[in-house]
Short mmCIF file of N, CA and C in Angstrom, two decimals:
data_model
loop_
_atom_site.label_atom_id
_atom_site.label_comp_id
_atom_site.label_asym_id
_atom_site.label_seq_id
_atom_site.Cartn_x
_atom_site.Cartn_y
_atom_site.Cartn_z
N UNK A 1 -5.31 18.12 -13.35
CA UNK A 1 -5.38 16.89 -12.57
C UNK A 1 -6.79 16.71 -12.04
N UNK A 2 -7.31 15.51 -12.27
CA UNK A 2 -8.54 15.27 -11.59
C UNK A 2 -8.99 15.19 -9.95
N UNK A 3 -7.22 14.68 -9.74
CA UNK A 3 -7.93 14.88 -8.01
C UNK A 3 -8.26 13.33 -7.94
N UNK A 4 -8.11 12.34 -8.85
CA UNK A 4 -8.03 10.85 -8.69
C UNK A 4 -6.78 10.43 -7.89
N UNK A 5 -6.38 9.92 -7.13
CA UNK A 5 -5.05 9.43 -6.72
C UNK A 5 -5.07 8.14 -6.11
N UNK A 6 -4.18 7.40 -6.42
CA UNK A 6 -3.71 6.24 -6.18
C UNK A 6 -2.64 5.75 -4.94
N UNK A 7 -2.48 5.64 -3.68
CA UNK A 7 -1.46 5.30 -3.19
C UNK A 7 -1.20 3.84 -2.86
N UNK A 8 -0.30 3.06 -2.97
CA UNK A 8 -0.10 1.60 -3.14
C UNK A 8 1.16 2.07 -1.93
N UNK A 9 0.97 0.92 -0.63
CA UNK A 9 1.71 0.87 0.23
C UNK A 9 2.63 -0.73 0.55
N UNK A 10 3.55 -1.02 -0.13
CA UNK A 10 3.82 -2.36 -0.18
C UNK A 10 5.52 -2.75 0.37
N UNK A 11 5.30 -3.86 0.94
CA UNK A 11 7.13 -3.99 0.93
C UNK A 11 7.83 -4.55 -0.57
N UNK A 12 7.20 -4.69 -1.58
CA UNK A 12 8.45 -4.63 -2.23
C UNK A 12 7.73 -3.84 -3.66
N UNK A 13 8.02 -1.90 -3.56
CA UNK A 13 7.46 -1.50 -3.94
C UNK A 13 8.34 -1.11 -5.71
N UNK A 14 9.53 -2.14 -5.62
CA UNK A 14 10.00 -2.64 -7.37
C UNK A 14 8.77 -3.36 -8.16
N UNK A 15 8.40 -4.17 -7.33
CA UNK A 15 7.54 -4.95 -8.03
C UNK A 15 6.25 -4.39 -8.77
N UNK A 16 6.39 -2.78 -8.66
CA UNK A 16 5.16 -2.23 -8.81
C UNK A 16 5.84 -1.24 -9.95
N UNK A 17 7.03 -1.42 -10.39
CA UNK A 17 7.72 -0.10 -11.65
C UNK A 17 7.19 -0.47 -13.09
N UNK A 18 6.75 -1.81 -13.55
CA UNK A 18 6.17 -1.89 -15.02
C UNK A 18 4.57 -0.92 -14.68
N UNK A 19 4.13 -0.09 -13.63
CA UNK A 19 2.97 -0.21 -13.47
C UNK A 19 3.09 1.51 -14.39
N UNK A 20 4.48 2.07 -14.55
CA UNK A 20 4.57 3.62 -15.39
C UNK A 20 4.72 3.05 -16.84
N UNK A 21 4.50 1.99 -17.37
CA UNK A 21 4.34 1.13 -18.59
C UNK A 21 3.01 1.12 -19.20
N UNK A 22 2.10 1.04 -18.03
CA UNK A 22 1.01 0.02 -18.39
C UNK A 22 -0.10 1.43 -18.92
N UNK A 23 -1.36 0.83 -18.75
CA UNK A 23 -2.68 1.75 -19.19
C UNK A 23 -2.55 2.98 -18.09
N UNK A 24 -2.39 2.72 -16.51
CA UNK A 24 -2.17 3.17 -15.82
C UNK A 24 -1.26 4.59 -15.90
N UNK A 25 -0.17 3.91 -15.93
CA UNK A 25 0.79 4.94 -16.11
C UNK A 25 1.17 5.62 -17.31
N UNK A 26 0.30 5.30 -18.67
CA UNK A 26 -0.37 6.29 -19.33
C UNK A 26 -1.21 7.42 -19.16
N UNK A 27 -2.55 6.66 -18.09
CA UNK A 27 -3.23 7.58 -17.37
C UNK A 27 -2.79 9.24 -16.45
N UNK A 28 -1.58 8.38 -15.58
CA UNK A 28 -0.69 9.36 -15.47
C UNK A 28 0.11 10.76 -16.05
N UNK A 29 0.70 9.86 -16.82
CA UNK A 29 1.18 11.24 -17.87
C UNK A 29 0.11 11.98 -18.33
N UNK A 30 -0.99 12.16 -18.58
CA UNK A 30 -1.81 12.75 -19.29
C UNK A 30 -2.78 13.24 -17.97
N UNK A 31 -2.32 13.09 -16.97
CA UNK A 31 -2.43 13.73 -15.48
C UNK A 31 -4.16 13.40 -15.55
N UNK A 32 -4.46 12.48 -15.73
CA UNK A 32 -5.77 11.81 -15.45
C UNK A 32 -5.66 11.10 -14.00
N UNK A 33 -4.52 10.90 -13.54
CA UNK A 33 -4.64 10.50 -12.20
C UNK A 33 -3.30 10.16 -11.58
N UNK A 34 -3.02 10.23 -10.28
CA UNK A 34 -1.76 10.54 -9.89
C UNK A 34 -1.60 9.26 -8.88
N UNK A 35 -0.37 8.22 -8.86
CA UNK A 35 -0.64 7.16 -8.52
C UNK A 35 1.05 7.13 -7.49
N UNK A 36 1.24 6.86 -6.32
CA UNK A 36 2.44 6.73 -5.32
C UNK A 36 2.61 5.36 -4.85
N UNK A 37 3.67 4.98 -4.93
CA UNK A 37 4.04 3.86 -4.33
C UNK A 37 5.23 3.72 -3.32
N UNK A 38 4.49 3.65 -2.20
CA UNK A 38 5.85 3.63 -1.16
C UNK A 38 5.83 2.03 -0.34
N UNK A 39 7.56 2.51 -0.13
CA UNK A 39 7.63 1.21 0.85
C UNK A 39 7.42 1.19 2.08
N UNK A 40 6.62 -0.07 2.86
CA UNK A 40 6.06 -0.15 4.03
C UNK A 40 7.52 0.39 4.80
N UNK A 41 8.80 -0.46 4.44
CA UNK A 41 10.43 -0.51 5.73
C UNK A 41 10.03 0.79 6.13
N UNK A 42 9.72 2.63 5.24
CA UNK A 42 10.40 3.22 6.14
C UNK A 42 9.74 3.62 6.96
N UNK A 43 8.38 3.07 7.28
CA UNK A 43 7.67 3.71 8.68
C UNK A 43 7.75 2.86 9.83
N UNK A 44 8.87 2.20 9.52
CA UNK A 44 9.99 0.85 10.70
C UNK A 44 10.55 1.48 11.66
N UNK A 45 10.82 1.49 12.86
CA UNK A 45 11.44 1.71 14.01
C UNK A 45 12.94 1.22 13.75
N UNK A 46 13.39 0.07 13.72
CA UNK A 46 14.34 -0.51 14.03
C UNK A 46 15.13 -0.99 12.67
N UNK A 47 16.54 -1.08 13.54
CA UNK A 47 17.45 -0.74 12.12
C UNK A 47 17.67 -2.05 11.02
N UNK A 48 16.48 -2.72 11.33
CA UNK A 48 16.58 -4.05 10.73
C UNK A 48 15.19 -3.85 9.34
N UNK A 49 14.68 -2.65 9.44
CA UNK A 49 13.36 -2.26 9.11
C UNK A 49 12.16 -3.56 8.88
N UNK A 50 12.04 -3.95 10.14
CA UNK A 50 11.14 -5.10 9.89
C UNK A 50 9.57 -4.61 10.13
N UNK A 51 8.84 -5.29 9.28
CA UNK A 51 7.57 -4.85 9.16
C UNK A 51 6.93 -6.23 9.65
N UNK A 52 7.00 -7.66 9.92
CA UNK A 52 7.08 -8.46 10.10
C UNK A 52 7.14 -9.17 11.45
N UNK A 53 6.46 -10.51 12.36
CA UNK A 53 6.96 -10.75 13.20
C UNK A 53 6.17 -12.36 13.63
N UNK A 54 6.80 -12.84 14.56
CA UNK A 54 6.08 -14.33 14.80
C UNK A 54 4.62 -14.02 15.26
N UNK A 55 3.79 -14.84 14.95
CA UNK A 55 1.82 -14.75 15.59
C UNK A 55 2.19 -14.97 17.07
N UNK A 56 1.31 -13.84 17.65
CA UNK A 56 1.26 -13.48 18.93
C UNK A 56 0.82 -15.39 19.52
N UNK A 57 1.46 -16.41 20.54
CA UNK A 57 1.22 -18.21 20.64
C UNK A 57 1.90 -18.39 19.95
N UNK A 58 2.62 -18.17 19.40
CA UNK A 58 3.55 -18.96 18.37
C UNK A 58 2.57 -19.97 17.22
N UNK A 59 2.80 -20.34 16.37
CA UNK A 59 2.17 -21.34 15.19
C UNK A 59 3.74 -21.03 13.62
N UNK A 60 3.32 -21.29 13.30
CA UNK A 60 3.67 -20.93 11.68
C UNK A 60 3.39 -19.65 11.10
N UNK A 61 4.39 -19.81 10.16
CA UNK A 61 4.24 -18.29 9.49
C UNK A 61 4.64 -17.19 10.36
N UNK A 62 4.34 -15.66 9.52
CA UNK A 62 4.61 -14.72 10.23
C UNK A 62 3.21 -14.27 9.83
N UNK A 63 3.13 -12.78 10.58
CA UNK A 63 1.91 -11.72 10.53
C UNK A 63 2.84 -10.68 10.43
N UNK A 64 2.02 -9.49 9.85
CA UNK A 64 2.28 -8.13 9.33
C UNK A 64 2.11 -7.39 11.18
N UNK A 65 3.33 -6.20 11.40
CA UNK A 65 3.09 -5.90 12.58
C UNK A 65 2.26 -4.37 12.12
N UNK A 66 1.42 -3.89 13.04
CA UNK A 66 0.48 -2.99 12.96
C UNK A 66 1.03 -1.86 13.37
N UNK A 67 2.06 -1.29 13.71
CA UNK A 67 2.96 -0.34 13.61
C UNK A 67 3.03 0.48 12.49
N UNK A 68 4.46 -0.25 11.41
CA UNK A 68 4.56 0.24 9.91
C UNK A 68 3.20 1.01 9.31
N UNK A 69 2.12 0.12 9.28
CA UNK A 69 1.27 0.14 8.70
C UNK A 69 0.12 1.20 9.40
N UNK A 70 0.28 1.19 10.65
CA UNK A 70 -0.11 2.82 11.32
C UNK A 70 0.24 4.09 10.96
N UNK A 71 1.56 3.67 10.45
CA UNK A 71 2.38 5.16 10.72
C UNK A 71 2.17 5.95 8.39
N UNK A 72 2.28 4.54 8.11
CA UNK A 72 2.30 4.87 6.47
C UNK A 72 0.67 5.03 6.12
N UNK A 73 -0.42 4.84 6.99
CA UNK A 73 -1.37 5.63 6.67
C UNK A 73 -1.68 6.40 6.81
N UNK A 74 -1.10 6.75 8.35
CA UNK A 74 -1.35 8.26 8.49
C UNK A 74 -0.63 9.24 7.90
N UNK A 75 0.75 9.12 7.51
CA UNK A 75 1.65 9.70 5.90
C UNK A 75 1.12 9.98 4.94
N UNK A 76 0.57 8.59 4.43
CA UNK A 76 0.02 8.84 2.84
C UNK A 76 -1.71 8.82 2.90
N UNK A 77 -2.17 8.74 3.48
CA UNK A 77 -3.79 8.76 3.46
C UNK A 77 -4.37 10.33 3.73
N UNK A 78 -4.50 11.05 2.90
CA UNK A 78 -5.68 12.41 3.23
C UNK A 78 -6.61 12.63 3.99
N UNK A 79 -7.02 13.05 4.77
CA UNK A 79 -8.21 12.87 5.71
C UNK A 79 -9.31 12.91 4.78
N UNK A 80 -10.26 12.25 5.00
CA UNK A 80 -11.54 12.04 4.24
C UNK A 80 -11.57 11.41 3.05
N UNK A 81 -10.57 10.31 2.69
CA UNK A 81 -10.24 9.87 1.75
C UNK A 81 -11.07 8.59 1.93
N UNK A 82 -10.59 7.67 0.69
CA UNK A 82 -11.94 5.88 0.84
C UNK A 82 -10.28 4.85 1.22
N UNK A 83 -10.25 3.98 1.89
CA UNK A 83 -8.92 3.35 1.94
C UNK A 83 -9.50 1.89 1.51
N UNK A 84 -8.64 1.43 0.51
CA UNK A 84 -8.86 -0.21 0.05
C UNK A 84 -8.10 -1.11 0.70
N UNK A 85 -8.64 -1.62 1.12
CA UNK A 85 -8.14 -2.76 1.85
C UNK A 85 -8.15 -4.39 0.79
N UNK A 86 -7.47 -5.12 0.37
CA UNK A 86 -7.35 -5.89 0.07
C UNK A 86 -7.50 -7.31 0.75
N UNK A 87 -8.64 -7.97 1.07
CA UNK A 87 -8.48 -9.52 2.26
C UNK A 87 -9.36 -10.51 1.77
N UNK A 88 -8.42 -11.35 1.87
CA UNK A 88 -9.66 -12.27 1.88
C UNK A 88 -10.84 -12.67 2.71
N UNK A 89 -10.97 -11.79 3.64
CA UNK A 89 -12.30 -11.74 4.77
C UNK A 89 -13.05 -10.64 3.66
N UNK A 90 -12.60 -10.13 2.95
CA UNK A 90 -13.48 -8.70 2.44
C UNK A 90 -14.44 -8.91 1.63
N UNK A 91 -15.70 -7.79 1.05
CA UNK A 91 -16.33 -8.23 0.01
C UNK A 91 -15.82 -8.32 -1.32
N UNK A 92 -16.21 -9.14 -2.27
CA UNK A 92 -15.75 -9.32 -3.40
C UNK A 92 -16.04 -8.39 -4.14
N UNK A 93 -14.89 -7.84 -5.07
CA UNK A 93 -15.41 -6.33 -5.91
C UNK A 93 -15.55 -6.77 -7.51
N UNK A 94 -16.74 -5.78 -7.34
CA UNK A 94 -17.30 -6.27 -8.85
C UNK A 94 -17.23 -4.98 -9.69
N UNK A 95 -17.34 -4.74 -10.76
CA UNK A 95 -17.50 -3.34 -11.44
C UNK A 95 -19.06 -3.30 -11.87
N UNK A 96 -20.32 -4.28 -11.05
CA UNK A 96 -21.33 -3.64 -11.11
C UNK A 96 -21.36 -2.77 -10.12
#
């Protein structure tokens, strides 16, 4: 094993099973890199497992609550690891 690893933290972490199909999860089997996908619900408090909640003023939509998402990085994240963040505030990634 290279010691490459992948962790994908999502609520709907079905949507991520063609990914032991793909180039990826070729990669895998041939232990070029080791890739986890968990679901945000179980680092939920409450028996409704909501990860979810109205914007602090009320408006539209919902926002992601910062809880779940506390607790499943400190689970799945290694200390001294790089964490990707995905936003549209972020820089744009290029493969230069």
């Amino acid at each position: 094993m290279s010691g490459f690893r992948i962790d994908v933290v999502t609520i709907f972490p079905e949507y991520l099973a063609p990914l032991g199909q793909s180039l990826l999860g070729r990669a895998a089997a041939r232990g070029l890199v080791s890739v986890g996908v968990h679901d945000l619900r179980q680092w939920t408090d409450d028996v409704h497992r909501t990860v979810d909640d109205a914007p602090y003023g009320g408006g539209p939509g919902m926002v992601m609550r910062p809880e779940p998402w506390a607790r499943a990085l400190e689970a799945v994240r290694p200390p001294g690891t790089r964490l990707v963040v995905p936003t549209p505030a972020g820089r744009p990634f290029t493969q230069a």
